[in-house]
PDB file of C-alpha atoms in Angstrom:
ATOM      1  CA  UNK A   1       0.000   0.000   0.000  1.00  0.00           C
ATOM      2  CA  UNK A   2       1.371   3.361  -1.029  1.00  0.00           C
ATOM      3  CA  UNK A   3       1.923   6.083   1.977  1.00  0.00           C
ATOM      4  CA  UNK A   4       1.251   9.228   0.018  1.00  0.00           C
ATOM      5  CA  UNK A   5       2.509  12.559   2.169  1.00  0.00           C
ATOM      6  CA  UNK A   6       0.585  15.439   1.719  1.00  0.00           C
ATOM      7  CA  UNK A   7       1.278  19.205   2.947  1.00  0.00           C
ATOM      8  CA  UNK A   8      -1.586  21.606   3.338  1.00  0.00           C
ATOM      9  CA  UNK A   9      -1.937  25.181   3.055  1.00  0.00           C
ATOM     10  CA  UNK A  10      -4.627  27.327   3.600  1.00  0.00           C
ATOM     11  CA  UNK A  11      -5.173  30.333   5.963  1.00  0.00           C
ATOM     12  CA  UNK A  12      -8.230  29.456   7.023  1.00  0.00           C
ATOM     13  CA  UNK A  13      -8.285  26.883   9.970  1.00  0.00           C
ATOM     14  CA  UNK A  14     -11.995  25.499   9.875  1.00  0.00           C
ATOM     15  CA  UNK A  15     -11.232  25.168   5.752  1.00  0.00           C
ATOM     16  CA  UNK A  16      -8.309  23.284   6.338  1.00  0.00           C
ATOM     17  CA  UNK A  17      -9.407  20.690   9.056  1.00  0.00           C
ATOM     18  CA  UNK A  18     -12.395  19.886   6.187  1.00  0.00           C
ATOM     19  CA  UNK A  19      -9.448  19.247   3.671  1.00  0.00           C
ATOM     20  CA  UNK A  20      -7.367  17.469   5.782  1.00  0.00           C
ATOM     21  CA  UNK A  21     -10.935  15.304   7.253  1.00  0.00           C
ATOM     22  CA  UNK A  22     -11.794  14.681   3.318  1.00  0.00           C
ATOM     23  CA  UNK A  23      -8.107  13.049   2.578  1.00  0.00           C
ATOM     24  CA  UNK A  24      -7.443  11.521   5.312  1.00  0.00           C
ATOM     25  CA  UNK A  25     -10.617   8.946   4.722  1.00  0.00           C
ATOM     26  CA  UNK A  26      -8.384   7.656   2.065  1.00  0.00           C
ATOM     27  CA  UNK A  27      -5.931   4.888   3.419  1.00  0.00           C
ATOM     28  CA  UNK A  28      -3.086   5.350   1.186  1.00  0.00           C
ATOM     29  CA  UNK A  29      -2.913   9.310   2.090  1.00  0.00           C
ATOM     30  CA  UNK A  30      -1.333  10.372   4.989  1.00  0.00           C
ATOM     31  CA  UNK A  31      -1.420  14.413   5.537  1.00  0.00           C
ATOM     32  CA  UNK A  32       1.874  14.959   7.270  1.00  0.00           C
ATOM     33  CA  UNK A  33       1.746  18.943   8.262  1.00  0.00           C
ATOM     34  CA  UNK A  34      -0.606  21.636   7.473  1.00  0.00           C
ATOM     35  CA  UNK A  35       0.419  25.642   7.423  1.00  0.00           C
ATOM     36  CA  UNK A  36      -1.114  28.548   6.586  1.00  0.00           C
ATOM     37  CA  UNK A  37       0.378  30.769   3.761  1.00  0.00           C
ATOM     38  CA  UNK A  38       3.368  30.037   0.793  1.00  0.00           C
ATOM     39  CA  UNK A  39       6.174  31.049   3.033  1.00  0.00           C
ATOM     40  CA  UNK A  40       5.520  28.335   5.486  1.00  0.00           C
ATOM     41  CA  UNK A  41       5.223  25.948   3.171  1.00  0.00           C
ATOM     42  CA  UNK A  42       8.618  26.883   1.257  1.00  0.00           C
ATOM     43  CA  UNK A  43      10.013  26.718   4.778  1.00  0.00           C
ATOM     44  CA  UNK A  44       8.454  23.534   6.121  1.00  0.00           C
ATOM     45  CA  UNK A  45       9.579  21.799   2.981  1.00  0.00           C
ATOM     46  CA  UNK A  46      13.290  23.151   3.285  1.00  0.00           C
ATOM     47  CA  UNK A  47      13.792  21.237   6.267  1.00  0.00           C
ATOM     48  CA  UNK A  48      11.247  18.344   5.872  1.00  0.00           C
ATOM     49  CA  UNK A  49      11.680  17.860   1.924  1.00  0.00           C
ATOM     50  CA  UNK A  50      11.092  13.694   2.447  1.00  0.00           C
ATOM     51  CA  UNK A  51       8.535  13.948   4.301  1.00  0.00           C
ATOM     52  CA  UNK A  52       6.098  15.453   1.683  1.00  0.00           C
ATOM     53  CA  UNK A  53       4.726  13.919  -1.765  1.00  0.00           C
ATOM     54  CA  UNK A  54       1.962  16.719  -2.363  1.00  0.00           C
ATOM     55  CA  UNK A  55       1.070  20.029  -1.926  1.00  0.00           C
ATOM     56  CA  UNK A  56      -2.343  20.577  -1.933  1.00  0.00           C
ATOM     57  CA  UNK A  57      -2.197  24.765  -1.759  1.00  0.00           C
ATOM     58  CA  UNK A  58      -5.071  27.688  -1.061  1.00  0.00           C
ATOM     59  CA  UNK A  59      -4.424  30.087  -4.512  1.00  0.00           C
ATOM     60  CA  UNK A  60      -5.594  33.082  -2.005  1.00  0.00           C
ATOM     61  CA  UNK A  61      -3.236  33.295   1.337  1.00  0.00           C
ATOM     62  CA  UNK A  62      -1.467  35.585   2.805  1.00  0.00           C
ATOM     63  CA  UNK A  63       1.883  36.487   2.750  1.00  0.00           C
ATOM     64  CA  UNK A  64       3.105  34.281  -0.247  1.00  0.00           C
ATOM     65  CA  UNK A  65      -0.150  33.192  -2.530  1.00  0.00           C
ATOM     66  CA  UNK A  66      -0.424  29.573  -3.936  1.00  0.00           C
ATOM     67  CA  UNK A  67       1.211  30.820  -7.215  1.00  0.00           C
ATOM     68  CA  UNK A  68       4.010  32.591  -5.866  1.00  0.00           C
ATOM     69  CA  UNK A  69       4.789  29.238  -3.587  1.00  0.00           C
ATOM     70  CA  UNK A  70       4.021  26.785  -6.688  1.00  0.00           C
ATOM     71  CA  UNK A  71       6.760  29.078  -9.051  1.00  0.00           C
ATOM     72  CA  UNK A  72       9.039  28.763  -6.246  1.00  0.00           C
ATOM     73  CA  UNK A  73       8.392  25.040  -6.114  1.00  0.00           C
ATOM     74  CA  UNK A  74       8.585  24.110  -9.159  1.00  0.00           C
ATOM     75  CA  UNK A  75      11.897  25.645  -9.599  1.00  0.00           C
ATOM     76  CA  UNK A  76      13.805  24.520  -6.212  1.00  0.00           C
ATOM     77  CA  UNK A  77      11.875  21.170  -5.147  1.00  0.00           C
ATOM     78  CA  UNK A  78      10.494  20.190  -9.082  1.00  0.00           C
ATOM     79  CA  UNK A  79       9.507  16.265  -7.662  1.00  0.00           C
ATOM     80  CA  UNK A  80       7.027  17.728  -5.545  1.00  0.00           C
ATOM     81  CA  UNK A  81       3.790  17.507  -6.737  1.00  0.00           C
ATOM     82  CA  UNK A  82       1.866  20.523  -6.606  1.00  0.00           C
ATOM     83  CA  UNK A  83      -2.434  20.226  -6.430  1.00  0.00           C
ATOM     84  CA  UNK A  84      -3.926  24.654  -6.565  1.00  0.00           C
ATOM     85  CA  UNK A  85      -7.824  24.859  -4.428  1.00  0.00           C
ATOM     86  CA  UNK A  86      -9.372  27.734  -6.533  1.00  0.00           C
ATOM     87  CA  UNK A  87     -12.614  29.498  -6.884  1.00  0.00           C
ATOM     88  CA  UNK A  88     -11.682  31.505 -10.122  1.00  0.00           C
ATOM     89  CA  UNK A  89     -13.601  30.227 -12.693  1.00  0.00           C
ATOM     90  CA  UNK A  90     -11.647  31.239 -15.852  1.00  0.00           C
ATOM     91  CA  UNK A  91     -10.049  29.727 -18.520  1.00  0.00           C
ATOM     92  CA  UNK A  92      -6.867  32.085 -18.536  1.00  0.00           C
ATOM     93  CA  UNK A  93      -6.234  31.432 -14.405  1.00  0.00           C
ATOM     94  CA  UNK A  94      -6.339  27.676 -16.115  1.00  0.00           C
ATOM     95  CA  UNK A  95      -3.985  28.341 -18.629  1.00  0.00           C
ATOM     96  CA  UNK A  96      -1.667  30.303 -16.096  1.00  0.00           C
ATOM     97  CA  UNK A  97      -1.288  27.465 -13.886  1.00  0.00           C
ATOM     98  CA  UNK A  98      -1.089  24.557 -16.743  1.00  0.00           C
ATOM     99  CA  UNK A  99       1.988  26.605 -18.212  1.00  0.00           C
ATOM    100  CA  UNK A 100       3.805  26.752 -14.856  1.00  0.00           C
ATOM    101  CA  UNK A 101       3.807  23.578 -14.723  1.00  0.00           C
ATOM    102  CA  UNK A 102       1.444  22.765 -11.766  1.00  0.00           C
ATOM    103  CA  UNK A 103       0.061  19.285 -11.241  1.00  0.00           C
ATOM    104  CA  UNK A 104      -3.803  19.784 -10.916  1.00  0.00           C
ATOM    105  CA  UNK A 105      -6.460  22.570 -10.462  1.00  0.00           C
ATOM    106  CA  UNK A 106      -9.639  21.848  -8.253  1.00  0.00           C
ATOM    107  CA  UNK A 107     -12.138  24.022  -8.058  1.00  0.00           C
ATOM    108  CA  UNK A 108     -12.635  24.589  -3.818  1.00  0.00           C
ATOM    109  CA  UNK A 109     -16.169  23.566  -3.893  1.00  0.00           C
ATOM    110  CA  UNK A 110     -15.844  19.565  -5.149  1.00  0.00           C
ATOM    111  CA  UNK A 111     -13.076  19.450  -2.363  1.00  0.00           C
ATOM    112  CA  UNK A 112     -14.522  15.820  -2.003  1.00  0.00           C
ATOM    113  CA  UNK A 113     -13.874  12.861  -3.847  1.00  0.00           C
ATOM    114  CA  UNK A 114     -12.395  14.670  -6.372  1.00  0.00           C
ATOM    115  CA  UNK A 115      -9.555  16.509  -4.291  1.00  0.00           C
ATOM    116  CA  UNK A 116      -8.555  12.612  -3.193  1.00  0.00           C
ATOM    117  CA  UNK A 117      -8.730  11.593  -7.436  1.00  0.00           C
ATOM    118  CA  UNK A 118      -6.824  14.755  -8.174  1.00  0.00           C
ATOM    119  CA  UNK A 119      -3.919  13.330  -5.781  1.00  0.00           C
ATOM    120  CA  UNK A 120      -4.005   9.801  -6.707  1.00  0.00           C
ATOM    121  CA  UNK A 121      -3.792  11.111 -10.736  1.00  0.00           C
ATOM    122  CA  UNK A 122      -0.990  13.613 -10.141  1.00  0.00           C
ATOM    123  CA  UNK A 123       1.372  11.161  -8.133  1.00  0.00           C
ATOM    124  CA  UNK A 124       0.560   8.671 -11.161  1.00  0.00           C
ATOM    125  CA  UNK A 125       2.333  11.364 -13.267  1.00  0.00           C
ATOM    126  CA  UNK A 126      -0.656  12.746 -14.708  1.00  0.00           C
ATOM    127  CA  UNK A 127      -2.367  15.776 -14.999  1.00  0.00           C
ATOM    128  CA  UNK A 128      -5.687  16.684 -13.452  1.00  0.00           C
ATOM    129  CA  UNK A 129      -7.643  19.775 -14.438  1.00  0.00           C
ATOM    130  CA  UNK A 130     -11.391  19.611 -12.500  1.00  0.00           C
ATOM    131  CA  UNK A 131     -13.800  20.761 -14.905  1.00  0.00           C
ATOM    132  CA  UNK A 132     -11.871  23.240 -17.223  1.00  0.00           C
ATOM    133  CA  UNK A 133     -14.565  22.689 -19.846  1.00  0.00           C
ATOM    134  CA  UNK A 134     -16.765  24.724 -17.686  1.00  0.00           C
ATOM    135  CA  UNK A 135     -13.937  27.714 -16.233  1.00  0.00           C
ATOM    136  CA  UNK A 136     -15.684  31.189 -17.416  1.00  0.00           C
ATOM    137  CA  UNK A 137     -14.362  33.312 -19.756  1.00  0.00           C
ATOM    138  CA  UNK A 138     -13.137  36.322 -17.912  1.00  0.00           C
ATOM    139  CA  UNK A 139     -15.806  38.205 -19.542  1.00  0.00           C
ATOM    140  CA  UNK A 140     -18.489  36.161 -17.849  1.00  0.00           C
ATOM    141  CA  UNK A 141     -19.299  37.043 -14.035  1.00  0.00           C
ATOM    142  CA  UNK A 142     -19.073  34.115 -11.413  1.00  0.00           C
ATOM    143  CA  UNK A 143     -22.442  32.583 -10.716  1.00  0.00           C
ATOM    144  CA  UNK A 144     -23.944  34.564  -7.667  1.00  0.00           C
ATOM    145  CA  UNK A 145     -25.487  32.171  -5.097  1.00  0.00           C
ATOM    146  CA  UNK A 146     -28.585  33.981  -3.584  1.00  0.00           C
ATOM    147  CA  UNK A 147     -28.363  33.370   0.061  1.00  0.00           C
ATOM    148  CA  UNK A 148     -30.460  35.191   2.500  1.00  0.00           C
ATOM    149  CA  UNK A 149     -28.882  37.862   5.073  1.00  0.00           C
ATOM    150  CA  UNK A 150     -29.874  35.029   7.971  1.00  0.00           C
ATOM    151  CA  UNK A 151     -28.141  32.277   5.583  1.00  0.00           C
ATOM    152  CA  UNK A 152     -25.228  34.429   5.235  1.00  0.00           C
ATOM    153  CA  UNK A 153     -25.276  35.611   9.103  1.00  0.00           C
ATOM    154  CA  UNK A 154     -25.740  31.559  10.241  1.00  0.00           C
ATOM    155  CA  UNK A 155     -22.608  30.947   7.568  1.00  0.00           C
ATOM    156  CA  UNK A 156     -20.524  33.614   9.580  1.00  0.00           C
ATOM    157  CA  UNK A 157     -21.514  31.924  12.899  1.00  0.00           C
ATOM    158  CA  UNK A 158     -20.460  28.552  11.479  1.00  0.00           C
ATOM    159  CA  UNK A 159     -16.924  29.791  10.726  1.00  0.00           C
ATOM    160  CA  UNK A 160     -15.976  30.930  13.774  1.00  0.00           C
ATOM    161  CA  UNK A 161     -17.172  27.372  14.731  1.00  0.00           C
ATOM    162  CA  UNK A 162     -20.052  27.439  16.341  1.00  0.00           C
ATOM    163  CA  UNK A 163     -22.580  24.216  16.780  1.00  0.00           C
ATOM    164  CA  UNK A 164     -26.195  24.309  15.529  1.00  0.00           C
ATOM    165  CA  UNK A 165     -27.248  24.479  19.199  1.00  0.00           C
ATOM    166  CA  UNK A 166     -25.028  27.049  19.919  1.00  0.00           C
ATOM    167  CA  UNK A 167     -26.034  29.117  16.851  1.00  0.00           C
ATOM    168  CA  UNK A 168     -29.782  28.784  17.383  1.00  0.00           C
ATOM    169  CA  UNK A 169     -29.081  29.985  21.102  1.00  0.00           C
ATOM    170  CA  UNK A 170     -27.427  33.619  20.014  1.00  0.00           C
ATOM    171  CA  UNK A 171     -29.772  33.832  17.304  1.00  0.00           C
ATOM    172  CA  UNK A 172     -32.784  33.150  19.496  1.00  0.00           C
ATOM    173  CA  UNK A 173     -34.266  30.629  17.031  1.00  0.00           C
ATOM    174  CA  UNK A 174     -35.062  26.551  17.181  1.00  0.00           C
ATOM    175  CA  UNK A 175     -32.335  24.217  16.748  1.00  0.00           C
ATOM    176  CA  UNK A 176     -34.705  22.899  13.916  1.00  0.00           C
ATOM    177  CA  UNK A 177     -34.859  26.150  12.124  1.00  0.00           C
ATOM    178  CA  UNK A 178     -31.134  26.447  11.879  1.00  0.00           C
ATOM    179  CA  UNK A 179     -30.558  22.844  11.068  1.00  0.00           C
ATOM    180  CA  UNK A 180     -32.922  23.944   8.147  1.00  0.00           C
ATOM    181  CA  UNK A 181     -30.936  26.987   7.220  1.00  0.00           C
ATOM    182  CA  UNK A 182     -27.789  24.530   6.816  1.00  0.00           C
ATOM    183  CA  UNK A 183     -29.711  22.074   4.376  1.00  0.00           C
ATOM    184  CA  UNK A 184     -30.909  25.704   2.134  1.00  0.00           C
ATOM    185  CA  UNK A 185     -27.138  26.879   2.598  1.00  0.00           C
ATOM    186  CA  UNK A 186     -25.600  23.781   1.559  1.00  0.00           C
ATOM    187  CA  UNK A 187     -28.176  23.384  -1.550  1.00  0.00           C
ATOM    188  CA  UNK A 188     -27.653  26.807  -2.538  1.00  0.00           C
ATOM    189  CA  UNK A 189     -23.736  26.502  -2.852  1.00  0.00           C
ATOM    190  CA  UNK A 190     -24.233  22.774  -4.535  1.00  0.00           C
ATOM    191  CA  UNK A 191     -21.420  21.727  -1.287  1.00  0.00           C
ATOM    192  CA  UNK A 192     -21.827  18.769   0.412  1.00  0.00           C
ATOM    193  CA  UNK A 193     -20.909  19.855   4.077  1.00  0.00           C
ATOM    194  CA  UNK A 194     -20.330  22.611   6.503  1.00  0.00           C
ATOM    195  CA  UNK A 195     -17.013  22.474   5.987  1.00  0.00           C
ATOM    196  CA  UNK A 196     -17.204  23.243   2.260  1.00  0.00           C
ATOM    197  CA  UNK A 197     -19.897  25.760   2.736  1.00  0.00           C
ATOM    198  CA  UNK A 198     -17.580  27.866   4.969  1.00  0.00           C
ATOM    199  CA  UNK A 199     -14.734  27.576   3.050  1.00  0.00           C
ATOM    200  CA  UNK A 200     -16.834  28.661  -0.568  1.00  0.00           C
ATOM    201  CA  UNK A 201     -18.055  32.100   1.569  1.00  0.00           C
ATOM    202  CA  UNK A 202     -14.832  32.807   2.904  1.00  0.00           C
ATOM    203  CA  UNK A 203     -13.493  32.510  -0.395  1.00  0.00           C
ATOM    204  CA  UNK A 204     -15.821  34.552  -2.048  1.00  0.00           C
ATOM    205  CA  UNK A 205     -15.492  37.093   0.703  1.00  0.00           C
ATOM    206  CA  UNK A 206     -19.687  36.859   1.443  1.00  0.00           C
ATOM    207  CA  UNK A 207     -18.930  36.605   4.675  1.00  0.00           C
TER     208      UNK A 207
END
């Protein structure tokens, strides 16, 4: 059985535990560190290079972005695979990334089965682009997700990690009701968990 080492980036904390929950269902993945912008990453790899197959990076952190990281990557460490979480939907983003070089592009919402396929393709030696048929042009404006202002206020709540119980307490409404709001929220977005949810609003700065 193969031991596949993964490093994670991503400056958001609750984003990142959903990432690292989603891989590490998969036996033959083991996610050996997690940090939270490019800098750390170039660091932790500097002084842990065997440790790490993978990179599975945020495009949007701090500091050093996942493109500034992956250049730097690709030039000093070039057997380390490199996997970009995105949620720009355009071809030319696409076509930045494919001629740097960079392993695989996943769009941050289908951070599911998909993220775990991406990693098993890209240590095979192949390429994997998630749905580039459907990136926008850059003419075309990202789909807008119509969430209510108590949708996007229970979202908010859930990133700074509340429970539903908790939630429904400070908001002064039924656990039921807010369970609700999660099943509209997660429909809306086309996400399959709270996890993913958060991560798609933070990313799209709606909350």
């Amino acid at each position: 059985m193969r031991n596949i080492k993964i490093l994670l980036a991503d400056d958001h904390a609750i984003v990142m535990e959903g990432i690292k929950e989603v891989l590490s269902a998969d036996e033959e993945i083991n996610v050996v560190g997690t940090v939270s912008n490019g800098e750390e990453v170039i660091r932790y790899i500097k002084h842990h290079k065997a440790e790490v197959d993978v990179v599975v990076l945020d495009i949007n952190m701090p500091v050093m972005d996942g493109i500034s990281c992956s250049r730097v990557l690709k030039k000093d460490f070039p057997d380390i695979k490199i996997i970009i979480l995105t949620m720009y939907a355009q071809k030319t983003f696409v076509e930045e990334i494919v001629k740097l070089g960079i392993d695989g592009c996943l769009l941050k919402n289908n951070t599911g089965k998909e993220l775990i396929d991406a990693v098993l393709r890209v240590m095979s030696g192949k390429q994997y682009y998630d749905r580039i048929g459907t990136f926008n042009s850059e003419e075309e404006e990202v789909t807008q997700y119509k969430l209510s202002e108590r949708e996007l206020e229970i979202i908010k709540l859930m990133s700074e990690g509340m429970t539903s119980g908790e939630i429904a307490e400070k908001l002064f409404l039924s656990d039921h009701t807010v369970k609700t709001h999660r099943k509209n929220i997660l429909r809306k977005l086309n996400v399959n968990n709270s996890s993913q949810a958060v991560q798609f609003c933070l990313s799209n700065q709606l909350i």
